[in-house]
Amino acid sequence: MQTEVRYQVEPPVESPVMICGLPGIGSVAWLAVNHLQKELKAQLFAEVLSPMFSPKVWLTDEGLVRLMKGEFHFWKNTGEGTDVLLFSANEQPYAPEGQYELAEVVLDVAEKFKVRRVITMGGIATERFADQPKVYVGGTDVELVKEIEARGAVRLSGGAITGTNGLIFGLAKPKKMRAICLLAETPGYLSLDANAAKAVLILTAKLLNISLDFSALDKQAKENVEAVQRAKDMSRGGLAHEARKGGDLTYVS
Amino acid sequence: MQTEVRYQVEPPVESPVMICGLPGIGSVAWLAVNHLQKELKAQLFAEVLSPMFSPKVWLTDEGLVRLMKGEFHFWKNTGEGTDVLLFSANEQPYAPEGQYELAEVVLDVAEKFKVRRVITMGGIATERFADQPKVYVGGTDVELVKEIEARGAVRLSGGAITGTNGLIFGLAKPKKMRAICLLAETPGYLSLDANAAKAVLILTAKLLNISLDFSALDKQAKENVEAVQRAKDMSRGGLAHEARKGGDLTYVS
Amino acid sequence: MQTEVRYQVEPPVESPVMICGLPGIGSVAWLAVNHLQKELKAQLFAEVLSPMFSPKVWLTDEGLVRLMKGEFHFWKNTGEGTDVLLFSANEQPYAPEGQYELAEVVLDVAEKFKVRRVITMGGIATERFADQPKVYVGGTDVELVKEIEARGAVRLSGGAITGTNGLIFGLAKPKKMRAICLLAETPGYLSLDANAAKAVLILTAKLLNISLDFSALDKQAKENVEAVQRAKDMSRGGLAHEARKGGDLTYVS
Amino acid sequence: MQTEVRYQVEPPVESPVMICGLPGIGSVAWLAVNHLQKELKAQLFAEVLSPMFSPKVWLTDEGLVRLMKGEFHFWKNTGEGTDVLLFSANEQPYAPEGQYELAEVVLDVAEKFKVRRVITMGGIATERFADQPKVYVGGTDVELVKEIEARGAVRLSGGAITGTNGLIFGLAKPKKMRAICLLAETPGYLSLDANAAKAVLILTAKLLNISLDFSALDKQAKENVEAVQRAKDMSRGGLAHEARKGGDLTYVS
């Protein structure tokens, strides 16, 4: 079986920005792209079927079968500003070669629709639980990095980005595409860090010059805060009761 | 070495149903398809040789060598009702890519012979040893799921099916074939759960409108029950003797 | 890098028998084919270079580099009887796909030179250290198995043969070549079981109607016996001294 | 994604020597080739992008993204003596097939530019920390080995060289290229053994008839010596103080 991109419609976009986010640490990128897709009501235009995904299927509540796959959505901006393509997947390919292959498939679609800029996302593990997570940026050229720094991001200096989110970013360069990677800080222990996803989206919204409703992410983030607090209460025993009464809720872990 | 489908005869079938079952939990699907093949006296028409199977051969009692392989059988229904193609194999491919590849090979054969419906099977681990195991169903479309529910199956809501039995089912959809997956509940500890295999076959026989003799599976199932009982006796010590005298044999584990 | 068979000369053989032995349990097959090659003064005619071997090179005493590889030798029988092709390798491919690929490469060479019969070899682990190891036989057809049984081999009934030695044997059948596999019993703990290698060669010599000098294997086998005895002495402590004085050396482990 | 050699310029070389060093034990080969590249001010002429490298990217201090890759540099000798091609990479491919593939890619470039001799490098673990590490040599032919022995190297007798540095060396032979491998002795515990790298470079400089400034490697080597001494001091506790006062600094581990 070969990897296949199955188009459902031709997306009517012009020089779009492509935003990519696969599951990874804190599911930051995946949450962000899913939120964008729902808020923008972006439409599915292509699927990636591939043996580089796990050999399993899953079922909807209606008992309908679904493959592991990648999905491309588009959003036609009817106002001013840029059109958008989105890419996400149920999971990252399990093998290194698969991660390279998927990154290339995504960039081939980006080339096909003359994407002007690729944005990939992710989380960066830090030791603190941040109320307002910092967003770090790396890019394919100095001007791009400086532009994003001016919007409030912190420049990545050194370090590595593993997995497909990093490879889409890195392989853009030899393909002569401009790309940035936005990494929100996230503690390692959250599986769905909505607060970090919101942080990258606030910056992304600025870059796209669009406004976004974050209430769904806020709701998830609030649940995270409460879960963290409960975990702390349990580890502190009786003292927790007093602590809760006595002061503000803080997020320091 | 490439995967190869070696045809022995052209199966004289019209719009058959294809029933697939590879070894998996409780060997449910494998037992079911083997039982069907023997009871229907279905004939071998093609073999799948492939490096995606384990690198070993096995020997018959006569000292003859046999490769690990997949086998297709056909059954020409001389009465009313549907013709049948069967697929099984000694094992599932050991690697994820191999599982995708085999699923695609099987569906290519299904397409070649204009299969009207694909049925894949499997086990679903539950905590109880059921006398009459429930059969769960998922499908490629809502009508199909409802049709099978009406025959007594329980709709799968959520969850994942791993391995080749799931992939044949899931890949049928993008190939525009209608498919269902029937999963019988099975406790995790039985390696050959004949009772679960019988449960999926009773439903399958209804769907095919054929009658089947289950005595071979009943014999195997009876041995299972006795083995489970022996295991319980051993773990209960002397009390077991009394329990056996005092009441009905029950299968609650 | 692709697997490549590099021919050095065209072997001037007619309807040869091909004898194959890769390293495996007790190195039985490898020892046997190496012994044959030296005793028959068989000549190298082709090499198999492939990324399916381990990623390393080794050095001769003269500091010359050697790749991991497979080697084909031929022996032109100047008397009556059959010509012979030999195949061995430094190791078995490390991955299952590589084992299938190498088996196919070997059988392609067999086809090219119109081999009339393929003999693969190996060890079969038993619990005893046998002075005269039994040789088991399996084949691609009943007549062949019976022929070898008549020469003193024991028919394999059931069981599996893993690895390349088994695959060459098993894949011969769909390629319409006649093949046998000879397995000598060997205890699991010997890395070079010369005695077992001798056992398969005695039978092979009968089949080829040639006579062989076994003194090199006898020397190695004697060293094995002594090593086994030393190990037993060490585990028995002082009693060993008496045992050695009091009776014949026996090989019971 | 396929492995790709991306040329930036055509190197204006004639019958060059190619010197290859990938990361390995003590990073000996990698340090040596990097030192050569800097000292000779060799220029980048081609890059190898490939899914056989790890699925990650890294960032410069400026926040610019870099892929894992191989790099070819050239040095046009304006005096007498030979032109030079250099090859190194961020890492060795993680899988055996990738190591074979990269070795072949490197030798294809060597063939393309009519390389007269290939030199690969590496470390060989010994138990001692040597002030003046021995350099061992193996080759594709006896004359070459003798030539390098005459320059002070010790002939490798037996043994194996694992990984890409060994495969480039070994695969040169069937491609009819002359190659040597130089291994400097290195203790296993140093991650960057500059002293060993210097040892292979001193010999290489003789072979190329060039002079090299080793001050950068000497600085690194001095830091190694101090780190080793600190580790010894810590493990000896108070005695270390006396030992330091009482005698010369020695490198015996």
Tab-separated table of N, CA, C and O in Angstrom, chain C residues 1-2 6 49-68 94-95, chain D residues 96-97 99-100 104 138-139 141-142 145 155-163 166 169-171 173-174:
chain	number	residue	atom	x	y	z
C	1	MET	N	21.074	1.231	-1.621
C	1	MET	CA	21.866	0.098	-2.096
C	1	MET	C	20.978	-1.113	-2.308
C	1	MET	O	20.142	-1.435	-1.473
C	2	GLN	N	21.148	-1.758	-3.444
C	2	GLN	CA	20.364	-2.940	-3.755
C	2	GLN	C	21.216	-4.196	-3.581
C	2	GLN	O	22.424	-4.152	-3.730
C	6	ARG	N	27.254	-10.751	-7.716
C	6	ARG	CA	28.398	-10.423	-8.574
C	6	ARG	C	29.072	-11.719	-9.014
C	6	ARG	O	29.709	-12.394	-8.205
C	49	LEU	N	26.332	-9.252	-2.380
C	49	LEU	CA	26.523	-8.067	-1.534
C	49	LEU	C	25.136	-7.480	-1.276
C	49	LEU	O	24.319	-7.376	-2.190
C	50	SER	N	24.899	-7.075	-0.044
C	50	SER	CA	23.537	-6.630	0.267
C	50	SER	C	23.462	-5.848	1.566
C	50	SER	O	24.134	-6.183	2.542
C	51	PRO	N	22.590	-4.824	1.591
C	51	PRO	CA	22.343	-4.115	2.848
C	51	PRO	C	21.523	-4.940	3.826
C	51	PRO	O	21.213	-4.462	4.915
C	52	MET	N	21.157	-6.156	3.452
C	52	MET	CA	20.434	-7.000	4.408
C	52	MET	C	21.409	-7.676	5.371
C	52	MET	O	20.983	-8.294	6.342
C	53	PHE	N	22.709	-7.536	5.106
C	53	PHE	CA	23.680	-8.021	6.088
C	53	PHE	C	23.986	-6.911	7.102
C	53	PHE	O	23.679	-5.740	6.871
C	54	SER	N	24.626	-7.285	8.214
C	54	SER	CA	24.966	-6.305	9.250
C	54	SER	C	25.836	-5.182	8.693
C	54	SER	O	26.691	-5.433	7.838
C	55	PRO	N	25.654	-3.973	9.209
C	55	PRO	CA	26.434	-2.834	8.724
C	55	PRO	C	27.836	-2.811	9.334
C	55	PRO	O	28.133	-1.974	10.181
C	56	LYS	N	28.641	-3.743	8.917
C	56	LYS	CA	30.014	-3.763	9.412
C	56	LYS	C	30.909	-4.448	8.397
C	56	LYS	O	30.435	-5.116	7.474
C	57	VAL	N	32.202	-4.255	8.563
C	57	VAL	CA	33.189	-4.954	7.744
C	57	VAL	C	34.143	-5.658	8.698
C	57	VAL	O	34.202	-5.346	9.878
C	58	TRP	N	34.875	-6.618	8.187
C	58	TRP	CA	35.881	-7.260	9.035
C	58	TRP	C	37.211	-7.281	8.302
C	58	TRP	O	37.287	-7.017	7.103
C	59	LEU	N	38.269	-7.570	9.052
C	59	LEU	CA	39.612	-7.472	8.493
C	59	LEU	C	40.325	-8.804	8.563
C	59	LEU	O	40.182	-9.543	9.545
C	60	THR	N	41.084	-9.101	7.525
C	60	THR	CA	41.905	-10.312	7.529
C	60	THR	C	43.160	-10.052	8.370
C	60	THR	O	43.418	-8.925	8.789
C	61	ASP	N	43.928	-11.094	8.590
C	61	ASP	CA	45.183	-10.923	9.330
C	61	ASP	C	46.132	-9.972	8.614
C	61	ASP	O	46.997	-9.354	9.234
C	62	GLU	N	45.960	-9.859	7.297
C	62	GLU	CA	46.824	-8.956	6.516
C	62	GLU	C	46.297	-7.517	6.511
C	62	GLU	O	46.845	-6.653	5.826
C	63	GLY	N	45.204	-7.262	7.234
C	63	GLY	CA	44.663	-5.908	7.275
C	63	GLY	C	43.786	-5.569	6.088
C	63	GLY	O	43.504	-4.394	5.833
C	64	LEU	N	43.349	-6.606	5.370
C	64	LEU	CA	42.491	-6.348	4.198
C	64	LEU	C	41.020	-6.391	4.592
C	64	LEU	O	40.599	-7.238	5.376
C	65	VAL	N	40.246	-5.474	4.016
C	65	VAL	CA	38.846	-5.343	4.400
C	65	VAL	C	37.966	-6.354	3.666
C	65	VAL	O	38.176	-6.633	2.483
C	66	ARG	N	36.991	-6.882	4.394
C	66	ARG	CA	36.033	-7.819	3.821
C	66	ARG	C	34.628	-7.413	4.241
C	66	ARG	O	34.388	-7.109	5.407
C	67	LEU	N	33.712	-7.438	3.267
C	67	LEU	CA	32.307	-7.167	3.567
C	67	LEU	C	31.624	-8.419	4.105
C	67	LEU	O	32.055	-9.536	3.828
C	68	MET	N	30.549	-8.234	4.822
C	68	MET	CA	29.641	-9.334	5.117
C	68	MET	C	29.002	-9.707	3.787
C	68	MET	O	28.552	-8.830	3.050
C	94	TYR	N	19.710	-9.869	9.234
C	94	TYR	CA	19.199	-9.590	10.588
C	94	TYR	C	17.687	-9.398	10.613
C	94	TYR	O	17.055	-9.568	11.638
C	95	ALA	N	17.085	-9.043	9.468
C	95	ALA	CA	15.642	-8.746	9.451
C	95	ALA	C	14.891	-9.803	8.649
C	95	ALA	O	15.426	-10.387	7.705
D	96	PRO	N	20.482	0.068	9.914
D	96	PRO	CA	21.510	-0.567	9.090
D	96	PRO	C	21.371	-0.264	7.599
D	96	PRO	O	22.358	0.063	6.933
D	97	GLU	N	20.169	-0.360	7.056
D	97	GLU	CA	19.990	-0.103	5.625
D	97	GLU	C	20.410	1.320	5.285
D	97	GLU	O	20.948	1.582	4.212
D	99	GLN	N	22.698	3.027	6.777
D	99	GLN	CA	24.161	3.120	6.808
D	99	GLN	C	24.752	2.615	5.482
D	99	GLN	O	25.679	3.215	4.942
D	100	TYR	N	24.197	1.531	4.964
D	100	TYR	CA	24.634	1.041	3.647
D	100	TYR	C	24.323	2.074	2.564
D	100	TYR	O	25.135	2.338	1.681
D	104	GLU	N	26.966	4.141	0.144
D	104	GLU	CA	26.923	4.077	-1.310
D	104	GLU	C	26.803	5.472	-1.935
D	104	GLU	O	27.441	5.772	-2.950
D	138	GLY	N	43.774	-0.395	8.077
D	138	GLY	CA	43.352	-1.492	7.206
D	138	GLY	C	43.175	-0.926	5.820
D	138	GLY	O	43.057	0.294	5.658
D	139	GLY	N	43.160	-1.787	4.803
D	139	GLY	CA	43.069	-1.262	3.437
D	139	GLY	C	42.401	-2.219	2.474
D	139	GLY	O	42.076	-3.358	2.828
D	141	ASP	N	43.929	-3.114	-0.325
D	141	ASP	CA	44.955	-3.973	-0.919
D	141	ASP	C	46.221	-3.938	-0.084
D	141	ASP	O	46.423	-3.026	0.727
D	142	VAL	N	47.041	-4.944	-0.266
D	142	VAL	CA	48.214	-5.142	0.583
D	142	VAL	C	49.211	-3.993	0.454
D	142	VAL	O	49.778	-3.527	1.456
D	145	VAL	N	48.166	-0.985	2.536
D	145	VAL	CA	48.368	-1.214	3.970
D	145	VAL	C	49.841	-1.047	4.307
D	145	VAL	O	50.203	-0.387	5.289
D	155	ARG	N	49.189	-2.230	11.645
D	155	ARG	CA	48.244	-2.960	10.799
D	155	ARG	C	47.141	-3.596	11.646
D	155	ARG	O	47.413	-4.227	12.668
D	156	LEU	N	45.905	-3.394	11.239
D	156	LEU	CA	44.784	-4.102	11.866
D	156	LEU	C	44.857	-5.562	11.455
D	156	LEU	O	44.941	-5.867	10.267
D	157	SER	N	44.830	-6.457	12.416
D	157	SER	CA	44.844	-7.891	12.097
D	157	SER	C	43.596	-8.504	12.682
D	157	SER	O	43.500	-8.715	13.881
D	158	GLY	N	42.614	-8.761	11.829
D	158	GLY	CA	41.347	-9.279	12.331
D	158	GLY	C	40.508	-8.160	12.915
D	158	GLY	O	40.878	-6.989	12.868
D	159	GLY	N	39.363	-8.543	13.461
D	159	GLY	CA	38.472	-7.565	14.065
D	159	GLY	C	37.472	-7.015	13.062
D	159	GLY	O	37.556	-7.296	11.866
D	160	ALA	N	36.525	-6.233	13.577
D	160	ALA	CA	35.455	-5.697	12.733
D	160	ALA	C	35.330	-4.194	12.943
D	160	ALA	O	35.687	-3.669	13.997
D	161	ILE	N	34.881	-3.496	11.925
D	161	ILE	CA	34.594	-2.061	12.027
D	161	ILE	C	33.120	-1.880	11.715
D	161	ILE	O	32.660	-2.211	10.621
D	162	THR	N	32.369	-1.388	12.687
D	162	THR	CA	30.928	-1.269	12.506
D	162	THR	C	30.547	0.133	12.049
D	162	THR	O	31.262	1.088	12.309
D	163	GLY	N	29.435	0.219	11.364
D	163	GLY	CA	28.860	1.511	11.022
D	163	GLY	C	29.333	2.039	9.684
D	163	GLY	O	30.026	1.379	8.921
D	166	GLY	N	32.995	2.218	8.464
D	166	GLY	CA	33.478	0.933	7.976
D	166	GLY	C	32.906	0.568	6.620
D	166	GLY	O	33.610	0.024	5.755
D	169	PHE	N	34.460	2.313	3.612
D	169	PHE	CA	35.743	1.643	3.407
D	169	PHE	C	35.542	0.300	2.680
D	169	PHE	O	36.153	0.031	1.626
D	170	GLY	N	34.628	-0.510	3.195
D	170	GLY	CA	34.466	-1.857	2.643
D	170	GLY	C	33.830	-1.876	1.263
D	170	GLY	O	34.181	-2.697	0.410
D	171	LEU	N	32.871	-0.963	1.036
D	171	LEU	CA	32.188	-0.955	-0.265
D	171	LEU	C	33.055	-0.332	-1.361
D	171	LEU	O	32.743	-0.461	-2.549
D	173	LYS	N	35.912	-1.342	-2.162
D	173	LYS	CA	36.607	-2.445	-2.846
D	173	LYS	C	35.844	-2.991	-4.054
D	173	LYS	O	36.389	-2.997	-5.162
D	174	PRO	N	34.577	-3.416	-3.888
D	174	PRO	CA	33.861	-3.896	-5.093
D	174	PRO	C	33.647	-2.797	-6.128
D	174	PRO	O	33.370	-3.092	-7.290
